[in-house]
Short mmCIF file of C-alpha atoms in Angstrom, two decimals:
data_model
loop_
_atom_site.label_atom_id
_atom_site.label_comp_id
_atom_site.label_asym_id
_atom_site.label_seq_id
_atom_site.Cartn_x
_atom_site.Cartn_y
_atom_site.Cartn_z
CA MET A 25 -93.69 -17.39 -26.61
CA ARG A 26 -95.19 -14.77 -28.88
CA ILE A 27 -92.50 -12.41 -30.53
CA ASP A 28 -93.30 -9.37 -32.70
CA LEU A 29 -90.05 -8.03 -34.48
CA HIS A 30 -91.27 -5.03 -36.44
CA THR A 31 -93.31 -2.07 -35.06
CA HIS A 32 -93.32 1.67 -35.22
CA SER A 33 -93.82 4.43 -32.78
CA ASN A 34 -94.54 8.20 -33.07
CA ARG A 35 -90.91 8.55 -33.27
CA SER A 36 -91.11 7.76 -36.88
CA ASP A 37 -94.53 7.14 -38.57
CA GLY A 38 -96.33 5.31 -36.15
CA THR A 39 -99.05 7.03 -34.05
CA ASP A 40 -98.38 5.73 -30.57
CA PRO A 41 -95.80 7.12 -27.95
CA VAL A 42 -93.23 4.41 -27.21
CA ASP A 43 -94.60 3.70 -23.75
CA VAL A 44 -98.12 3.35 -25.09
CA LEU A 45 -96.79 0.92 -27.80
CA LEU A 46 -95.14 -1.31 -25.18
CA ALA A 47 -98.16 -1.29 -22.86
CA GLN A 48 -100.32 -2.25 -25.82
CA ALA A 49 -97.80 -5.07 -26.70
CA LYS A 50 -98.33 -6.33 -23.11
CA ARG A 51 -101.96 -6.24 -23.19
CA ALA A 52 -101.88 -8.04 -26.55
CA GLY A 53 -100.29 -10.98 -24.87
CA LEU A 54 -96.76 -10.36 -26.61
CA ASP A 55 -93.58 -11.65 -24.92
CA VAL A 56 -91.10 -9.87 -27.02
CA ILE A 57 -91.47 -6.66 -29.11
CA ALA A 58 -88.92 -4.97 -31.36
CA LEU A 59 -89.09 -1.30 -31.91
CA THR A 60 -88.01 -0.64 -35.55
CA ASP A 61 -88.76 3.09 -36.34
CA HIS A 62 -87.56 4.49 -39.61
CA ASP A 63 -84.05 5.44 -39.82
CA THR A 64 -83.91 6.55 -36.04
CA ALA A 65 -82.94 4.97 -32.70
CA ASP A 66 -84.66 7.77 -30.76
CA GLY A 67 -87.29 5.51 -29.07
CA TRP A 68 -84.88 3.01 -27.80
CA ALA A 69 -84.30 4.39 -24.25
CA ASP A 70 -88.05 4.84 -23.62
CA GLY A 71 -88.69 1.48 -25.02
CA ARG A 72 -86.13 -0.10 -22.70
CA ARG A 73 -87.53 1.71 -19.60
CA ALA A 74 -90.97 0.69 -20.41
CA ALA A 75 -90.15 -2.80 -21.12
CA GLU A 76 -88.40 -3.28 -17.63
CA GLU A 77 -91.43 -1.64 -15.97
CA LEU A 78 -93.86 -3.84 -17.88
CA GLY A 79 -91.82 -7.14 -17.77
CA ILE A 80 -92.00 -7.54 -21.51
CA GLY A 81 -88.96 -8.49 -23.77
CA PHE A 82 -87.52 -5.60 -25.82
CA VAL A 83 -85.31 -5.51 -28.89
CA PRO A 84 -83.95 -2.23 -30.18
CA GLY A 85 -83.98 -1.91 -34.06
CA LEU A 86 -84.14 0.34 -37.05
CA GLU A 87 -86.08 0.05 -40.50
CA ILE A 88 -83.59 1.57 -43.05
CA SER A 89 -84.90 3.12 -46.28
CA CYS A 90 -83.01 1.51 -49.24
CA LYS A 91 -83.37 1.35 -53.14
CA LEU A 92 -82.39 -1.17 -55.49
CA ASN A 93 -82.55 -0.38 -59.15
CA GLY A 94 -84.89 2.54 -58.24
CA ILE A 95 -87.24 0.23 -56.27
CA SER A 96 -87.84 0.94 -52.50
CA VAL A 97 -86.49 -1.76 -50.33
CA HIS A 98 -86.42 -1.71 -46.62
CA LEU A 99 -83.79 -3.31 -44.18
CA LEU A 100 -84.55 -4.21 -40.49
CA GLY A 101 -81.38 -3.90 -38.49
CA TYR A 102 -81.54 -5.39 -35.07
CA LEU A 103 -79.16 -4.46 -32.05
CA PRO A 104 -76.70 -2.19 -34.06
CA ASP A 105 -74.81 0.69 -32.55
CA PRO A 106 -76.77 3.67 -33.91
CA SER A 107 -73.89 5.94 -32.94
CA TYR A 108 -71.38 4.00 -35.13
CA PRO A 109 -70.15 6.81 -37.27
CA ALA A 110 -70.67 5.45 -40.78
CA LEU A 111 -74.16 4.27 -39.91
CA ALA A 112 -75.18 7.31 -38.02
CA GLU A 113 -74.23 9.50 -40.96
CA GLU A 114 -76.14 7.42 -43.45
CA LEU A 115 -79.30 7.51 -41.26
CA ARG A 116 -78.80 11.33 -40.98
CA ILE A 117 -78.58 11.65 -44.82
CA VAL A 118 -81.76 9.51 -45.26
CA ARG A 119 -83.76 11.43 -42.61
CA ASP A 120 -82.72 14.67 -44.27
CA GLY A 121 -83.69 13.31 -47.67
CA ARG A 122 -87.23 12.55 -46.29
CA THR A 123 -87.63 15.92 -44.61
CA ASP A 124 -86.21 17.98 -47.51
CA ARG A 125 -88.79 16.60 -49.94
CA ILE A 126 -91.78 17.76 -47.91
CA PRO A 127 -92.04 21.13 -49.63
CA SER A 128 -91.85 19.62 -53.00
CA ILE A 129 -94.62 17.22 -52.15
CA VAL A 130 -96.84 20.06 -50.82
CA ALA A 131 -96.22 22.08 -54.01
CA ARG A 132 -97.23 19.25 -56.19
CA LEU A 133 -100.39 18.65 -54.10
CA ASN A 134 -101.11 22.44 -54.21
CA GLY A 135 -100.71 22.24 -58.00
CA LEU A 136 -103.58 19.53 -58.02
CA GLY A 137 -105.72 21.90 -55.98
CA VAL A 138 -105.16 20.19 -52.81
CA PRO A 139 -105.04 22.69 -49.86
CA LEU A 140 -102.00 21.83 -47.73
CA THR A 141 -98.99 23.76 -46.10
CA VAL A 142 -95.69 22.59 -44.88
CA ASP A 143 -96.48 23.69 -41.34
CA GLU A 144 -99.53 21.52 -41.42
CA VAL A 145 -97.40 18.45 -42.22
CA LEU A 146 -94.67 19.26 -39.48
CA ALA A 147 -97.44 19.82 -37.06
CA GLN A 148 -98.29 16.03 -37.55
CA ALA A 149 -94.65 14.98 -37.09
CA THR A 150 -94.06 16.43 -33.58
CA GLY A 151 -91.27 14.66 -31.74
CA THR A 152 -89.82 12.71 -34.53
CA PRO A 153 -86.65 13.21 -36.47
CA SER A 154 -87.94 11.09 -39.33
CA VAL A 155 -90.52 13.23 -41.24
CA GLY A 156 -92.14 11.40 -44.14
CA ARG A 157 -95.17 10.80 -46.33
CA PRO A 158 -97.33 9.31 -43.54
CA HIS A 159 -97.11 12.70 -41.83
CA VAL A 160 -98.18 14.38 -45.28
CA ALA A 161 -101.01 11.78 -45.17
CA ASP A 162 -101.93 12.64 -41.58
CA ALA A 163 -102.11 16.29 -42.50
CA LEU A 164 -104.41 15.51 -45.37
CA VAL A 165 -106.72 13.63 -43.01
CA ALA A 166 -106.52 16.42 -40.35
CA ASN A 167 -107.75 19.02 -43.03
CA GLY A 168 -110.44 16.75 -44.39
CA THR A 169 -109.02 16.01 -47.90
CA VAL A 170 -108.88 12.32 -47.34
CA ALA A 171 -110.50 9.74 -44.90
CA ASN A 172 -107.24 7.97 -43.83
CA ARG A 173 -103.66 7.32 -44.71
CA GLY A 174 -104.54 4.62 -47.05
CA GLU A 175 -106.61 6.90 -49.16
CA ALA A 176 -103.94 9.67 -49.11
CA PHE A 177 -101.38 7.05 -50.45
CA ASP A 178 -103.70 5.59 -53.03
CA ARG A 179 -104.69 8.98 -54.28
CA PHE A 180 -101.59 11.09 -53.99
CA LEU A 181 -98.47 9.82 -52.30
CA ALA A 182 -97.66 6.20 -53.39
CA ASP A 183 -94.86 5.62 -55.98
CA GLY A 184 -96.28 6.77 -59.34
CA LYS A 185 -98.97 8.94 -57.98
CA PRO A 186 -99.14 12.63 -58.64
CA GLY A 187 -97.96 13.70 -55.19
CA HIS A 188 -94.99 11.39 -55.05
CA VAL A 189 -91.33 12.83 -54.83
CA SER A 190 -88.55 10.43 -54.58
CA HIS A 191 -85.91 10.76 -51.80
CA TYR A 192 -82.34 9.61 -51.18
CA ALA A 193 -82.02 5.95 -50.08
CA ILE A 194 -78.87 3.66 -49.68
CA GLU A 195 -78.32 0.48 -51.67
CA PRO A 196 -79.37 -2.39 -49.54
CA GLY A 197 -75.94 -4.09 -49.93
CA ARG A 198 -74.35 -1.23 -48.24
CA ALA A 199 -76.84 -0.77 -45.69
CA ILE A 200 -76.37 -4.52 -44.73
CA ASP A 201 -72.66 -3.86 -44.57
CA LEU A 202 -73.15 -1.04 -42.24
CA VAL A 203 -75.55 -2.74 -39.75
CA ARG A 204 -73.07 -5.56 -39.50
CA GLU A 205 -70.13 -3.21 -38.96
CA ALA A 206 -72.17 -1.65 -36.25
CA GLY A 207 -72.59 -4.90 -34.62
CA GLY A 208 -76.23 -5.56 -35.66
CA VAL A 209 -78.34 -8.20 -37.43
CA PRO A 210 -79.68 -7.29 -41.01
CA ILE A 211 -83.08 -8.76 -42.11
CA ILE A 212 -84.79 -7.67 -45.34
CA ALA A 213 -88.42 -6.37 -44.38
CA HIS A 214 -91.31 -7.60 -46.35
CA PRO A 215 -89.30 -8.66 -49.36
CA TRP A 216 -92.29 -9.57 -51.64
CA GLY A 217 -94.62 -6.72 -50.33
CA ARG A 218 -95.34 -3.42 -51.96
CA SER A 219 -92.86 -2.79 -54.71
CA SER A 220 -89.97 -4.88 -53.21
CA TYR A 221 -91.09 -8.04 -54.97
CA LYS A 222 -89.97 -6.40 -58.41
CA VAL A 223 -86.22 -6.62 -57.31
CA MET A 224 -86.16 -8.87 -54.34
CA THR A 225 -85.84 -12.15 -56.19
CA ALA A 226 -84.41 -15.41 -54.86
CA ASP A 227 -81.39 -14.75 -56.72
CA THR A 228 -81.06 -11.20 -55.29
CA ILE A 229 -81.44 -12.51 -51.84
CA ALA A 230 -78.87 -15.19 -52.43
CA ARG A 231 -76.42 -12.55 -53.67
CA LEU A 232 -77.15 -10.31 -50.57
CA VAL A 233 -76.43 -13.37 -48.25
CA GLU A 234 -73.20 -14.35 -50.09
CA ASP A 235 -71.75 -10.89 -50.79
CA HIS A 236 -72.92 -8.84 -47.77
CA GLY A 237 -73.79 -11.37 -45.03
CA LEU A 238 -77.56 -10.73 -44.93
CA ALA A 239 -78.81 -12.63 -41.96
CA GLY A 240 -82.47 -13.29 -42.89
CA ILE A 241 -85.75 -12.15 -44.33
CA GLU A 242 -89.10 -11.24 -42.90
CA VAL A 243 -91.79 -13.97 -44.11
CA GLU A 244 -94.82 -13.56 -41.94
CA HIS A 245 -96.18 -10.31 -42.92
CA GLN A 246 -99.54 -8.88 -43.87
CA ASP A 247 -98.29 -7.71 -47.34
CA HIS A 248 -97.51 -11.56 -48.16
CA SER A 249 -99.87 -14.08 -49.27
CA ASP A 250 -99.89 -17.59 -48.05
CA ALA A 251 -98.16 -18.65 -51.19
CA SER A 252 -95.52 -16.08 -50.88
CA ARG A 253 -94.89 -17.01 -47.24
CA THR A 254 -94.30 -20.55 -48.18
CA ALA A 255 -91.96 -19.75 -51.03
CA LEU A 256 -89.97 -17.19 -48.95
CA ARG A 257 -89.66 -19.68 -46.00
CA GLY A 258 -88.25 -22.20 -48.56
CA ILE A 259 -85.73 -19.61 -49.79
CA ALA A 260 -84.74 -18.90 -46.32
CA ARG A 261 -84.37 -22.56 -45.45
CA ASP A 262 -82.31 -23.21 -48.79
CA LEU A 263 -79.83 -20.23 -47.87
CA GLY A 264 -79.75 -21.35 -44.30
CA ILE A 265 -80.83 -17.78 -43.18
CA ILE A 266 -83.28 -16.59 -40.50
CA TYR A 267 -86.92 -16.03 -41.27
CA THR A 268 -89.07 -13.78 -39.07
CA GLY A 269 -92.62 -12.64 -38.43
CA SER A 270 -94.20 -9.48 -37.51
CA SER A 271 -97.04 -7.00 -37.44
CA ASP A 272 -95.44 -3.87 -38.94
CA HIS A 273 -97.64 -2.04 -36.46
CA HIS A 274 -98.10 1.68 -36.96
CA GLY A 275 -101.00 2.20 -34.48
CA VAL A 276 -104.06 3.65 -36.15
CA GLY A 277 -101.85 4.66 -39.12
CA LYS A 278 -102.25 1.12 -40.72
CA ILE A 279 -105.22 -0.91 -40.63
CA ASP A 280 -105.03 -4.86 -40.37
CA HIS A 281 -101.45 -4.56 -38.78
CA ASP A 282 -102.52 -5.29 -35.08
CA LEU A 283 -99.69 -6.25 -32.78
CA GLY A 284 -98.93 -9.98 -32.93
CA VAL A 285 -101.00 -10.50 -36.00
CA ASN A 286 -97.80 -12.21 -37.23
CA SER A 287 -95.06 -13.44 -35.05
CA THR A 288 -91.40 -14.97 -35.08
CA GLU A 289 -90.90 -18.58 -34.25
CA PRO A 290 -88.92 -18.71 -30.89
CA GLU A 291 -86.25 -20.94 -32.60
CA GLN A 292 -85.76 -18.21 -35.22
CA PHE A 293 -85.51 -15.61 -32.63
CA GLU A 294 -82.89 -17.44 -30.78
CA ARG A 295 -80.88 -17.78 -34.16
CA LEU A 296 -81.16 -14.06 -34.47
CA LEU A 297 -79.78 -13.53 -30.95
CA GLU A 298 -76.89 -15.84 -31.72
CA VAL A 299 -76.03 -13.85 -34.86
CA ALA A 300 -76.16 -10.76 -32.88
CA LYS A 301 -73.54 -12.07 -30.37
CA VAL A 302 -71.24 -13.02 -33.30
CA ASN A 303 -71.70 -9.74 -35.04
CA ALA A 304 -71.26 -7.75 -31.69
CA ALA A 305 -67.98 -9.44 -30.98
CA ALA A 306 -66.68 -8.84 -34.47
CA ALA A 307 -67.75 -4.93 -34.47
CA VAL A 308 -64.66 -2.71 -34.09
CA GLY A 309 -65.43 0.50 -32.47
CA ALA A 310 -68.96 -0.09 -31.90
CA THR A 311 -70.96 0.01 -28.66
CA VAL A 312 -73.65 -2.49 -29.17
CA PRO A 313 -76.91 -2.39 -27.24
CA GLU A 314 -78.52 -5.64 -25.67
CA ALA A 315 -81.99 -6.91 -26.01
CA TYR A 316 -83.98 -6.89 -22.70
CA LEU A 317 -85.50 -10.33 -21.93
CA PRO A 318 -86.92 -10.68 -18.48
#
C-alpha cells in the first residue's frame, strides 16, 4: 500500500485543482492521499467526491501555520472538524494575516524596483481563501521577473529576504490543542526542514507530546536528509508516537516533490486512524469527518 499524507491543491498554494490532484495520485499508483491545504478545508468535499469516483483512499487534512520563538513551524491536522468554532476562528485569523500582508510585500518589492501589483498577485490566487507568498512568486513568474517559485523565494520572499513580511501564526502547542479538541490528529510537518530545525529539537518534540498530546512527526520528507530521517524516526520510536512520510506535493509549484516520492508505512497509517477514532470520540461539540478508504 502506497500512502502520501501531505499534498496541496490550488485551494491554497498548489497549482492543481483538487480533482486533477486526485487523478494524478491514482495514476502515480497511490492507494491513499491526504489533502492538506494551508489553513483551509475548502477542497475536502471535492476531494471526497473525486476519491469515490476514482476508487482511491482520501484523508481530509490541514496544514496550519505556526510559529515558535519567531520561527515558522507547520502542523498537519488530520480529520478534525474544520467548523469547530475555536479552530475555525484561528484558521480565519491566520488566513487574514496571510492576505493582509500582500500589499506590504508588493510595496517592498516595488521599493526594490520590482514591477508588481496586488491585482497581479490576486489573479494568481483565484479560488483560494489562503493567499500567500507562493502566489506572489507566481505573479513574479508571470510578469517575467523570475523563472520559477524557487528563484522568487531565494531572491525576494524567503525569511530574511528583502521582500519578506511576517504574518500572524499560532503557537504550535495551541494549534495541537485545537486540532485535538476538534477531534483530529496533530502531526508536526517536516520538523527538521527549512527553518523548523532551529526550534523543533528532540526536547521540544517531547514537550509537545507530553504537554499537548502531539500524535506524531513527519519523517520521510524531501527537506530531510537520510541522517535526519534516521534520527527523527528514532525520536518518534523513543516517544512512542507516529511517524509519517509524504511528498508535500504542490503541482508545478515545487520541484522534486512528486506524488509518492515519500510515503507512510501502512502500520503508521493504521496508528493514525486509531488515534483519530480516540480523538473523535473525546471531542465535544465537534462533527468529525471520516477518511474514505475503498
